[in-house]
Amino acid sequence: MLLSQRNLVDAIVDFWPSGDVGSGLDVGCGDGKLTRLITERTGCAFTGLDSSAEALSRLQMSAVLADAANIPMADDSFDLVLSTDTLEHIPEPAYQSVWNELFRVAKRFVLVAVPFREELLDATARCAQCNHLYHANWHLRRYDLPDFVARAATGWSLESLIITGEPWSAMLREEVLFRRYFLDEWSGWTESTCPSCGSAGQNPQAVEPLSTLTAAALGKQVYAHLSEIRQWRSHSEILAIYSRAETVLSFGGPVPELTTRRATMLPAHRPDNLGDLHAYPQVARWIRSAETEIGQFPVYESADTLRLRRSPGMKGCVEGVVEDGLGILYNGVLLAEGEEQKEITLKRIPIPGYYGVLLRSTQLGLLEYAELGCGPEIIWASTSSAGQCYFQAYPGLRVQVSDEIWFDPSFLKATSISQFESGQLVRDLQNLEEMRDQEIDALVVRMQNLTAERTALNKTAAQYESALVHIQNLEAECLALRKAVSDHDRALVRIQNLEAENLGLKKRSIELDVRLAEIENLEAAVNDLKIQLSQTADAQVGLENLNRKLMTQVDQLNAKAAMLQSRLEVRLCASARRVLRSFRKKGSENTR
């Protein structure tokens, strides 16, 4: 079961009439999964009625195959008649007949549940075959609080309205209109069927964030409308309880905890289950991503002040970035160490982007609150017991609270029983179509103005993009010129270096030429010296040979001299001997 169905069953059971309610008829019961739970929890014996034999084949209770506009039962046949999510499908010719039949066969109570404040365009599809526009679930009308006042039959009274169900898509009416009629983006469902040609439905088109300038332009229109009245998107069902005039019902049950704060203030309490970013948020809310926490702010006024306060006992520096639809508004320290509170003036007035204004930081857990500008006061309701539904009471109206939700007091205007009896809401009901036509006309004018603004913005964006391209080309050209100048400067330095090097080389060449001449002269001198040395060497060799010959001759002469000396000595000795002998002979003779 869907969350909306579970909450609706809880609301029906919590407001089940006291006393003996033994029999019930569920008109448009389908396969009876809601009726089965209600039977188990109340003990009422239900009979199912539906025009679909296939649906009734899965029903686990007594059933009647019939048309809701012509119920084959006697008057006052059942203590209670129930119809959930059926009347919104009934075509107009039979619509009032179905209401009449509900009251005719009921003895004491009639309970009717239908979608509450549904934006029918949310689920409107365009047939791929015939281009016919139709609601994917074949819902034919939208229900608001006044729609139930004049429906009570004679002798019956509207005892209470219970707002229940689950949150609608967070996409606001202005964006839905813009996407459907100006971007040609439509919803869809593969199980639906085109009522015009019978073609099977298709999956809805993927929803992508709007472009920056388009989102900013639409944001101005969205918050201009939201500053006047907020859109109630937290509950998808409304349960109307009718009873016989003589019946008085009393309702009890737990009451939620209520707090009041401005819509532009981030709460100190962070829900356990934080959802995704909402397009054009109506209230400030926390978003937790994988790497950081994000504070998402609406922009109800031209405010450029961010107010911050540290949670008691928390220490440390808080740094963060604030950005809107056009870029960074602040980047730096939000609260320095020791600062308890601070007001930061942003560098310009915020322009709401597709996601409003975002505050990103990894230390947002240190903050007690953060507030951007001022906005309308809203009511936050929360439960103290998980899994239990609480009900906030207003005259003639109960609001179911199954989780932390917010709503605006302006949502609840003109809902008291006294106003019902005064006929004010009956007149509102009679004028509702005219009011809706006026609202649609105003929105169409607003969309036309937005289209004109978008055209102007697109033209400005095209000029801006053309200027960006021109700037990029100029930057590229300047970069190329800087590179060419740099290359030219390096070439000039290189040429100067080469010229200096060439001059040095010429000077060195001259010096080398001189040296080469000197070397050549030296080589000639050396050659001459070599020749001279060669000649000297030859002369020396000849001299040595001559010397050797001379030495040989000297040796020979010495040998001959020695031999001659020897011979001379021999001869001298012989001569001496002869002389001596001669002297001796002469001496003896003299002696004698």
Coordinates of C-alpha atoms in Angstrom, one line a residue:
M1 CA 0.0 0.0 0.0
L2 CA 1.1 3.6 -0.6
L3 CA 1.9 5.8 2.3
S4 CA -1.2 8.0 1.3
Q5 CA -3.4 4.9 1.6
R6 CA -2.0 3.8 4.9
N7 CA -2.5 7.3 6.4
L8 CA -6.0 7.5 4.9
V9 CA -6.9 4.2 6.6
D10 CA -5.5 5.5 9.9
A11 CA -7.5 8.7 9.6
I12 CA -10.8 6.7 8.8
V13 CA -10.2 4.4 11.8
D14 CA -9.2 7.3 14.1
F15 CA -12.4 9.2 13.2
W16 CA -14.6 6.2 13.0
P17 CA -18.0 7.1 14.3
S18 CA -18.9 5.9 17.8
G19 CA -21.8 3.7 18.5
D20 CA -23.1 0.7 16.6
V21 CA -21.9 0.9 13.0
G22 CA -22.5 -2.7 11.9
S23 CA -22.9 -2.5 8.1
G24 CA -21.1 -0.5 5.4
L25 CA -21.0 -0.1 1.7
D26 CA -17.8 0.7 -0.1
V27 CA -18.7 2.5 -3.4
G28 CA -15.8 2.1 -5.9
C29 CA -14.1 -0.5 -3.7
G30 CA -11.8 -1.8 -6.4
D31 CA -10.0 -4.9 -5.1
G32 CA -10.9 -3.9 -1.6
K33 CA -7.4 -3.7 0.0
L34 CA -8.4 -0.5 1.9
T35 CA -11.8 -1.9 2.9
R36 CA -10.3 -5.1 4.2
L37 CA -8.0 -3.2 6.6
I38 CA -10.9 -1.0 7.8
T39 CA -13.0 -4.1 8.4
E40 CA -10.2 -5.7 10.5
R41 CA -9.8 -2.6 12.6
T42 CA -13.4 -1.6 13.1
G43 CA -15.4 -4.8 12.8
C44 CA -17.9 -3.2 10.3
A45 CA -19.2 -5.7 7.8
F46 CA -18.7 -4.1 4.4
T47 CA -20.2 -4.8 1.0
G48 CA -18.2 -3.8 -2.0
L49 CA -19.6 -2.1 -5.1
D50 CA -17.7 -1.4 -8.3
S51 CA -18.4 -1.3 -12.0
S52 CA -15.3 -3.4 -12.8
A53 CA -15.9 -7.2 -12.8
E54 CA -12.1 -7.8 -12.9
A55 CA -11.6 -5.8 -9.7
L56 CA -14.5 -7.5 -7.9
S57 CA -13.0 -10.9 -8.9
R58 CA -10.2 -10.2 -6.4
L59 CA -12.5 -8.9 -3.7
Q60 CA -12.6 -11.0 -0.5
M61 CA -16.0 -9.9 0.7
S62 CA -19.6 -9.7 -0.6
A63 CA -19.8 -7.5 -3.7
V64 CA -22.2 -5.9 -6.1
L65 CA -21.4 -5.2 -9.7
A66 CA -23.2 -1.9 -10.4
D67 CA -22.8 1.7 -11.4
A68 CA -22.3 4.2 -8.6
A69 CA -24.8 6.6 -10.2
N70 CA -27.5 3.9 -9.9
I71 CA -26.9 1.8 -6.8
P72 CA -29.3 -1.2 -6.7
M73 CA -30.0 -0.8 -2.9
A74 CA -32.9 0.5 -0.9
D75 CA -32.8 3.8 1.0
D76 CA -31.0 3.7 4.3
S77 CA -29.6 0.2 3.5
F78 CA -26.3 0.7 5.4
D79 CA -25.2 2.3 8.6
L80 CA -22.2 3.9 6.8
V81 CA -21.3 4.5 3.2
L82 CA -17.7 4.9 2.2
S83 CA -16.1 6.1 -1.0
T84 CA -12.4 6.5 -1.4
D85 CA -10.6 7.9 -4.4
T86 CA -13.6 7.3 -6.7
L87 CA -15.5 10.6 -7.2
E88 CA -12.6 12.3 -9.0
H89 CA -13.0 9.7 -11.8
I90 CA -16.8 10.3 -12.3
P91 CA -17.7 12.1 -15.6
E92 CA -19.7 15.3 -15.1
P93 CA -23.2 14.0 -16.3
A94 CA -23.3 11.3 -13.6
Y95 CA -21.3 13.2 -10.9
Q96 CA -24.2 14.7 -8.9
S97 CA -26.1 11.4 -9.2
V98 CA -23.3 9.6 -7.5
W99 CA -23.4 12.1 -4.6
N100 CA -27.2 11.7 -4.3
E101 CA -26.9 7.9 -4.2
L102 CA -24.3 7.9 -1.5
F103 CA -26.6 9.8 0.8
R104 CA -29.7 7.8 -0.3
V105 CA -28.5 4.4 0.7
A106 CA -26.7 5.6 3.9
K107 CA -28.6 5.6 7.2
R108 CA -26.2 7.4 9.6
F109 CA -22.8 8.3 8.0
V110 CA -21.2 9.1 4.7
L111 CA -17.3 9.1 4.4
V112 CA -15.8 10.5 1.2
A113 CA -12.1 10.7 0.5
V114 CA -10.7 12.4 -2.6
P115 CA -7.4 14.0 -3.6
F116 CA -6.8 17.3 -1.9
R117 CA -5.6 20.3 -3.8
E118 CA -4.2 18.2 -6.6
E119 CA -2.5 20.1 -9.4
L120 CA -4.1 18.1 -12.3
L121 CA -1.3 19.2 -14.6
D122 CA 1.2 17.2 -12.5
A123 CA -0.1 14.0 -13.9
T124 CA -1.4 15.3 -17.3
A125 CA -0.1 13.3 -20.3
R126 CA 0.0 14.0 -24.0
C127 CA -1.0 11.0 -26.1
A128 CA 1.8 10.1 -28.5
Q129 CA -0.7 9.1 -31.2
C130 CA -3.4 11.8 -31.2
N131 CA -1.8 14.5 -29.0
H132 CA -4.9 14.4 -26.7
L133 CA -4.2 15.7 -23.2
Y134 CA -5.5 13.6 -20.3
H135 CA -4.8 12.8 -16.7
A136 CA -2.7 9.7 -16.4
N137 CA -5.1 8.4 -13.7
W138 CA -8.2 9.9 -15.3
H139 CA -8.8 12.4 -12.5
L140 CA -11.4 14.8 -13.8
R141 CA -11.5 17.5 -11.1
R142 CA -9.6 19.2 -8.3
Y143 CA -10.9 19.3 -4.7
D144 CA -10.5 22.1 -2.2
L145 CA -12.0 22.9 1.2
P146 CA -15.2 24.6 -0.1
D147 CA -16.1 21.8 -2.4
F148 CA -17.7 19.7 0.3
V149 CA -20.0 22.3 1.9
A150 CA -22.9 22.2 -0.5
R151 CA -22.7 18.5 -1.1
A152 CA -24.6 17.4 2.0
A153 CA -28.1 16.2 1.2
T154 CA -31.2 17.4 3.0
G155 CA -31.1 16.3 6.6
W156 CA -27.3 15.8 6.5
S157 CA -24.5 18.0 7.8
L158 CA -20.7 18.1 7.2
E159 CA -19.3 17.1 10.6
S160 CA -15.6 17.4 9.8
L161 CA -12.9 17.5 7.2
I162 CA -9.6 15.6 7.8
I163 CA -6.5 16.4 5.8
T164 CA -4.5 13.3 5.4
G165 CA -2.5 11.3 2.8
E166 CA 1.2 11.9 1.8
P167 CA 3.1 14.8 0.3
W168 CA 2.5 15.8 -3.3
S169 CA 5.4 16.4 -5.6
A170 CA 7.3 19.5 -4.4
M171 CA 7.1 21.1 -7.8
L172 CA 5.0 24.2 -7.6
R173 CA 2.1 25.3 -9.8
E174 CA 4.1 28.0 -11.7
E175 CA 6.8 25.5 -12.7
V176 CA 4.3 22.9 -13.8
L177 CA 2.5 25.4 -16.0
F178 CA 5.8 26.6 -17.5
R179 CA 7.0 23.0 -18.2
R180 CA 3.7 21.9 -19.7
Y181 CA 2.7 24.9 -21.8
F182 CA 6.1 26.5 -22.6
L183 CA 8.6 23.6 -22.6
D184 CA 6.1 21.0 -23.8
E185 CA 7.1 18.5 -21.1
W186 CA 4.3 16.1 -20.0
S187 CA 3.7 13.4 -17.4
G188 CA 2.7 9.9 -18.2
W189 CA 2.2 6.3 -17.1
T190 CA 2.7 3.1 -19.2
E191 CA -0.5 1.5 -17.6
S192 CA -2.7 4.4 -18.6
T193 CA -4.9 4.6 -21.7
C194 CA -5.7 7.6 -23.9
P195 CA -9.5 8.2 -23.5
S196 CA -9.6 9.7 -27.0
C197 CA -7.9 7.0 -29.2
G198 CA -7.2 4.2 -26.8
S199 CA -3.4 4.2 -27.2
A200 CA -1.3 3.0 -24.3
G201 CA 0.4 5.6 -22.2
Q202 CA 4.2 6.3 -22.0
N203 CA 6.6 7.0 -19.3
P204 CA 6.8 10.6 -18.2
Q205 CA 9.5 12.8 -19.7
A206 CA 12.6 13.2 -17.5
V207 CA 12.6 16.4 -15.5
E208 CA 15.9 18.3 -15.7
P209 CA 16.6 21.5 -13.7
L210 CA 15.9 24.6 -15.7
S211 CA 18.7 26.6 -17.2
T212 CA 20.3 29.3 -15.0
L213 CA 18.7 32.4 -16.6
T214 CA 15.3 30.7 -17.1
A215 CA 15.2 29.5 -13.5
A216 CA 16.1 32.9 -12.2
A217 CA 13.4 34.6 -14.3
L218 CA 10.8 32.0 -13.2
G219 CA 12.0 32.3 -9.6
K220 CA 11.0 36.0 -9.5
Q221 CA 7.5 35.0 -10.6
V222 CA 7.3 32.1 -8.2
Y223 CA 8.3 34.1 -5.1
A224 CA 6.2 37.0 -6.0
H225 CA 3.2 34.7 -5.8
L226 CA 4.5 32.8 -2.7
S227 CA 4.9 36.0 -0.8
E228 CA 1.1 36.4 -1.1
I229 CA 0.1 32.8 -0.4
R230 CA 1.9 29.6 0.1
Q231 CA 1.0 26.3 -1.6
W232 CA -0.1 23.4 0.6
R233 CA 1.8 20.3 -0.8
S234 CA 2.2 18.2 2.4
H235 CA -1.1 16.3 2.2
S236 CA -2.6 14.5 -0.8
E237 CA -6.1 13.4 0.6
I238 CA -9.1 15.0 2.2
L239 CA -11.7 12.9 4.1
A240 CA -15.1 14.4 4.5
I241 CA -17.4 13.0 7.2
Y242 CA -21.1 13.6 6.9
S243 CA -23.8 12.6 9.4
R244 CA -27.5 12.9 9.9
A245 CA -28.5 16.3 11.3
E246 CA -29.3 14.8 14.7
T247 CA -25.9 13.2 15.1
V248 CA -23.1 14.9 17.0
L249 CA -19.6 13.5 16.7
S250 CA -16.7 14.0 19.1
F251 CA -13.1 13.4 18.1
G252 CA -10.1 13.0 20.4
G253 CA -6.6 11.7 20.0
P254 CA -3.1 13.0 20.5
V255 CA -2.2 16.6 19.5
P256 CA 1.1 17.3 17.8
E257 CA 3.7 19.6 19.1
L258 CA 3.6 23.0 17.4
T259 CA 6.3 25.6 16.9
T260 CA 6.2 28.8 14.9
R261 CA 9.1 30.4 13.0
R262 CA 9.8 32.3 9.8
A263 CA 9.9 30.4 6.6
T264 CA 13.4 31.7 5.9
M265 CA 15.0 30.2 9.1
L266 CA 16.7 26.9 9.1
P267 CA 15.6 24.9 12.2
A268 CA 18.0 23.7 14.8
H269 CA 16.5 20.2 14.6
R270 CA 17.5 18.2 11.6
P271 CA 15.1 15.4 10.6
D272 CA 16.6 11.9 10.4
N273 CA 15.4 11.4 6.9
L274 CA 16.4 14.4 4.8
G275 CA 15.1 14.5 1.3
D276 CA 16.4 15.9 -2.0
L277 CA 16.7 19.5 -3.0
H278 CA 13.3 21.1 -3.8
A279 CA 12.9 23.4 -6.7
Y280 CA 11.9 26.8 -5.4
P281 CA 11.5 25.8 -1.8
Q282 CA 8.7 27.4 0.2
V283 CA 10.6 27.0 3.6
A284 CA 14.2 26.8 4.7
R285 CA 15.2 23.2 5.0
W286 CA 18.2 20.9 5.6
I287 CA 19.7 18.6 3.0
R288 CA 22.4 16.2 3.9
S289 CA 24.7 15.1 1.1
A290 CA 27.6 12.5 1.2
E291 CA 30.3 15.2 1.8
T292 CA 28.5 18.1 3.4
E293 CA 25.3 19.5 4.8
I294 CA 23.3 22.0 2.8
G295 CA 20.9 24.6 4.0
Q296 CA 18.3 25.5 1.4
F297 CA 16.6 28.9 1.6
P298 CA 13.6 30.5 -0.1
V299 CA 13.9 34.1 -1.3
Y300 CA 10.7 36.0 -0.2
E301 CA 12.3 39.5 -0.3
S302 CA 15.4 41.4 -1.6
A303 CA 17.4 40.5 1.5
D304 CA 21.2 40.4 1.5
T305 CA 21.8 39.6 5.2
L306 CA 22.5 36.1 6.6
R307 CA 22.0 35.8 10.3
L308 CA 23.7 33.0 12.2
R309 CA 23.9 31.8 15.8
R310 CA 26.1 29.1 17.3
S311 CA 24.4 26.2 19.2
P312 CA 25.1 26.4 23.0
G313 CA 28.3 24.6 24.0
M314 CA 29.5 24.1 20.4
K315 CA 33.1 25.0 19.6
G316 CA 35.1 25.5 16.5
C317 CA 35.2 27.6 13.3
V318 CA 32.3 27.4 10.8
E319 CA 33.2 28.0 7.2
G320 CA 30.9 27.8 4.3
V321 CA 29.7 29.0 0.8
V322 CA 26.5 30.8 0.0
E323 CA 25.3 30.7 -3.6
D324 CA 22.2 31.7 -5.5
G325 CA 21.0 31.2 -9.1
L326 CA 23.8 33.4 -10.6
G327 CA 26.9 32.4 -8.5
I328 CA 28.8 32.8 -5.2
L329 CA 27.4 35.3 -2.7
Y330 CA 29.8 34.6 0.1
N331 CA 32.8 32.2 0.6
G332 CA 34.7 32.2 3.9
V333 CA 34.3 32.1 7.7
L334 CA 30.6 32.1 8.8
L335 CA 31.4 32.0 12.5
A336 CA 35.0 32.4 13.8
E337 CA 36.2 30.6 16.9
G338 CA 34.6 32.3 19.9
E339 CA 31.9 34.1 17.9
E340 CA 28.4 33.2 19.2
Q341 CA 26.3 35.0 16.5
K342 CA 26.9 37.1 13.4
E343 CA 25.2 39.0 10.6
I344 CA 26.9 38.6 7.2
T345 CA 26.1 41.1 4.5
L346 CA 26.3 39.3 1.1
K347 CA 28.0 41.0 -1.8
R348 CA 24.8 41.4 -3.7
I349 CA 21.0 40.8 -3.4
P350 CA 20.3 37.1 -3.9
I351 CA 18.6 36.0 -7.1
P352 CA 16.6 32.8 -6.5
G353 CA 17.9 30.0 -8.7
Y354 CA 16.2 26.7 -9.4
Y355 CA 17.0 25.6 -5.8
G356 CA 16.6 29.0 -4.2
V357 CA 19.7 30.0 -2.2
L358 CA 22.1 27.3 -0.9
L359 CA 24.4 27.3 2.1
R360 CA 27.1 24.6 2.0
S361 CA 29.4 23.7 4.9
T362 CA 30.8 20.7 6.7
Q363 CA 30.3 22.4 10.1
L364 CA 26.6 23.4 9.9
G365 CA 25.9 21.1 12.8
L366 CA 27.5 23.7 15.1
L367 CA 24.7 26.2 14.2
E368 CA 21.6 26.7 16.3
Y369 CA 19.9 28.5 13.4
A370 CA 20.7 30.3 10.1
E371 CA 18.2 32.8 8.5
L372 CA 18.4 34.5 5.2
G373 CA 16.3 37.7 5.1
C374 CA 12.7 37.6 6.5
G375 CA 9.7 35.6 5.4
P376 CA 6.2 34.8 6.5
E377 CA 5.6 32.9 9.7
I378 CA 4.7 29.2 9.4
I379 CA 3.7 26.4 11.8
W380 CA 5.8 23.3 12.2
A381 CA 4.0 20.3 13.7
S382 CA 5.8 17.1 14.9
T383 CA 5.0 13.9 16.7
S384 CA 6.6 12.6 19.8
S385 CA 5.8 8.9 19.0
A386 CA 7.0 7.3 15.8
G387 CA 4.4 5.5 13.8
Q388 CA 1.4 7.2 15.4
C389 CA -0.8 9.7 13.7
Y390 CA -1.6 13.0 15.6
F391 CA -4.3 15.5 14.6
Q392 CA -4.1 19.2 14.9
A393 CA -7.6 20.6 15.4
Y394 CA -9.2 23.6 13.8
P395 CA -13.0 24.4 13.7
G396 CA -14.5 21.9 11.4
L397 CA -11.1 20.6 10.3
R398 CA -8.4 18.2 11.4
V399 CA -4.9 18.0 10.0
Q400 CA -3.2 14.6 10.3
V401 CA 0.5 14.7 11.4
S402 CA 2.4 11.5 10.9
D403 CA 5.9 13.1 10.6
E404 CA 7.3 16.6 10.9
I405 CA 5.4 18.8 8.5
W406 CA 4.9 22.5 8.0
F407 CA 1.7 24.4 7.1
D408 CA 0.7 28.0 6.9
P409 CA -2.2 29.5 8.8
S410 CA -3.5 31.0 5.5
F411 CA -4.2 27.5 4.4
L412 CA -7.0 27.2 6.9
K413 CA -9.0 30.3 6.2
A414 CA -12.8 30.0 5.8
T415 CA -13.1 26.4 7.2
S416 CA -15.0 26.8 10.5
I417 CA -18.5 25.4 10.9
S418 CA -19.9 28.8 11.6
Q419 CA -18.7 30.0 8.2
F420 CA -20.2 26.9 6.6
E421 CA -23.6 27.8 8.1
S422 CA -23.3 31.5 7.2
G423 CA -23.1 30.4 3.5
Q424 CA -19.9 32.2 2.9
L425 CA -18.2 29.1 1.6
V426 CA -21.2 28.2 -0.4
R427 CA -20.8 31.5 -2.2
D428 CA -17.1 30.8 -2.5
L429 CA -18.0 27.4 -4.1
Q430 CA -20.4 29.1 -6.6
N431 CA -17.6 31.6 -7.5
L432 CA -14.9 28.9 -7.5
E433 CA -14.9 28.4 -11.3
E434 CA -14.7 32.1 -11.9
M435 CA -11.9 32.5 -9.4
R436 CA -10.0 29.6 -11.0
D437 CA -10.5 31.1 -14.4
Q438 CA -9.2 34.4 -13.1
E439 CA -6.3 32.7 -11.5
I440 CA -5.5 30.8 -14.7
D441 CA -5.9 34.0 -16.8
A442 CA -3.5 35.7 -14.4
L443 CA -1.1 32.8 -14.6
V444 CA -1.3 32.9 -18.4
V445 CA -0.6 36.6 -18.4
R446 CA 2.3 35.9 -16.0
M447 CA 3.5 33.1 -18.3
Q448 CA 3.3 35.4 -21.3
N449 CA 5.3 38.1 -19.4
L450 CA 7.7 35.3 -18.4
T451 CA 7.9 34.2 -22.0
A452 CA 8.7 37.8 -23.1
E453 CA 11.2 38.1 -20.3
R454 CA 12.6 34.7 -21.3
T455 CA 12.9 35.9 -24.9
A456 CA 14.7 39.0 -23.7
L457 CA 16.9 37.0 -21.4
N458 CA 17.7 34.5 -24.2
K459 CA 18.6 37.4 -26.4
T460 CA 20.8 38.8 -23.6
A461 CA 22.2 35.4 -23.0
A462 CA 22.9 35.0 -26.7
Q463 CA 24.7 38.4 -26.7
Y464 CA 26.4 37.4 -23.5
E465 CA 27.5 34.1 -25.0
S466 CA 28.6 35.9 -28.2
A467 CA 30.6 38.3 -26.1
L468 CA 32.0 35.4 -24.2
V469 CA 33.0 33.7 -27.5
H470 CA 34.5 37.0 -28.7
I471 CA 36.3 37.4 -25.4
Q472 CA 37.6 33.8 -25.6
N473 CA 38.8 34.4 -29.1
L474 CA 40.5 37.7 -28.0
E475 CA 42.0 35.9 -25.1
A476 CA 43.2 33.1 -27.4
E477 CA 44.6 35.7 -29.8
C478 CA 46.2 37.6 -27.0
L479 CA 47.7 34.4 -25.7
A480 CA 49.0 33.6 -29.2
L481 CA 50.4 37.2 -29.6
R482 CA 52.0 37.0 -26.2
K483 CA 53.6 33.7 -27.2
A484 CA 54.7 35.2 -30.5
V485 CA 56.1 38.3 -28.7
S486 CA 57.8 36.0 -26.2
D487 CA 59.2 33.9 -29.1
H488 CA 60.3 37.1 -30.9
D489 CA 62.0 38.4 -27.8
R490 CA 63.7 35.0 -27.3
A491 CA 64.7 35.1 -31.0
L492 CA 66.1 38.6 -30.6
V493 CA 68.1 37.6 -27.6
R494 CA 69.3 34.6 -29.5
I495 CA 70.3 36.7 -32.5
Q496 CA 72.2 39.1 -30.2
N497 CA 73.9 36.2 -28.6
L498 CA 74.7 34.7 -32.0
E499 CA 76.0 38.1 -33.3
A500 CA 78.2 38.5 -30.2
E501 CA 79.2 34.9 -30.6
N502 CA 79.9 35.5 -34.3
L503 CA 82.0 38.6 -33.5
G504 CA 83.9 36.6 -31.0
L505 CA 84.3 33.8 -33.5
K506 CA 85.6 36.3 -36.1
K507 CA 88.0 37.7 -33.7
R508 CA 89.0 34.2 -32.7
S509 CA 89.3 33.3 -36.4
I510 CA 91.7 36.1 -37.0
E511 CA 93.7 35.1 -34.0
L512 CA 93.6 31.5 -35.2
D513 CA 94.7 32.7 -38.7
V514 CA 97.7 34.5 -37.1
R515 CA 98.3 31.5 -35.0
L516 CA 98.0 29.2 -38.0
A517 CA 100.6 31.4 -39.9
E518 CA 102.8 31.3 -36.9
I519 CA 102.3 27.6 -36.7
E520 CA 103.1 27.2 -40.5
N521 CA 106.2 29.4 -40.0
L522 CA 107.1 27.3 -37.0
E523 CA 106.4 24.1 -39.0
A524 CA 108.7 25.4 -41.8
A525 CA 111.4 26.3 -39.3
V526 CA 110.9 22.9 -37.7
N527 CA 111.2 21.3 -41.1
D528 CA 114.4 23.3 -41.7
L529 CA 115.6 22.3 -38.3
K530 CA 114.7 18.8 -39.1
I531 CA 116.6 19.0 -42.3
Q532 CA 119.5 20.6 -40.6
L533 CA 119.2 18.0 -37.8
S534 CA 119.1 15.3 -40.4
Q535 CA 122.1 16.8 -42.1
T536 CA 123.7 17.2 -38.7
A537 CA 122.9 13.6 -37.9
D538 CA 124.4 12.5 -41.2
A539 CA 127.5 14.6 -40.5
Q540 CA 127.6 13.2 -37.0
V541 CA 127.3 9.7 -38.3
G542 CA 130.1 10.5 -40.8
L543 CA 132.0 12.1 -38.0
E544 CA 131.4 9.2 -35.8
N545 CA 132.5 6.9 -38.6
L546 CA 135.5 9.1 -39.3
N547 CA 136.2 9.2 -35.6
R548 CA 136.0 5.4 -35.5
K549 CA 138.3 5.3 -38.4
L550 CA 140.6 7.8 -36.7
M551 CA 140.4 5.8 -33.6
T552 CA 141.2 2.7 -35.6
Q553 CA 144.0 4.5 -37.2
V554 CA 145.1 5.9 -33.8
D555 CA 144.9 2.4 -32.4
Q556 CA 146.8 1.2 -35.3
L557 CA 149.3 4.1 -34.9
N558 CA 149.5 3.4 -31.2
A559 CA 150.1 -0.2 -32.0
K560 CA 152.7 0.7 -34.5
A561 CA 154.1 3.3 -32.1
A562 CA 154.2 0.7 -29.4
M563 CA 155.8 -1.7 -31.8
L564 CA 158.2 1.0 -33.0
Q565 CA 158.8 2.0 -29.5
S566 CA 159.4 -1.6 -28.6
R567 CA 161.6 -2.0 -31.6
L568 CA 163.2 1.4 -30.8
E569 CA 163.7 0.3 -27.2
V570 CA 165.2 -2.9 -28.4
R571 CA 167.4 -1.1 -30.8
L572 CA 168.3 1.6 -28.2
C573 CA 169.1 -1.1 -25.8
A574 CA 171.2 -2.8 -28.3
S575 CA 172.8 0.5 -29.2
A576 CA 173.3 1.2 -25.6
R577 CA 174.8 -2.1 -25.0
R578 CA 176.9 -1.5 -28.0
V579 CA 177.8 1.9 -26.7
L580 CA 178.5 0.5 -23.3
R581 CA 180.5 -2.1 -24.7
S582 CA 182.2 0.4 -26.7
F583 CA 182.8 2.6 -23.7
R584 CA 183.9 -0.3 -21.7
K585 CA 186.3 -1.3 -24.4
K586 CA 187.5 2.2 -24.7
G587 CA 187.8 2.6 -20.9
S588 CA 189.8 -0.4 -20.5
E589 CA 192.0 0.8 -23.2
N590 CA 192.3 4.1 -21.6
T591 CA 193.0 2.5 -18.4
R592 CA 195.5 0.8 -19.9

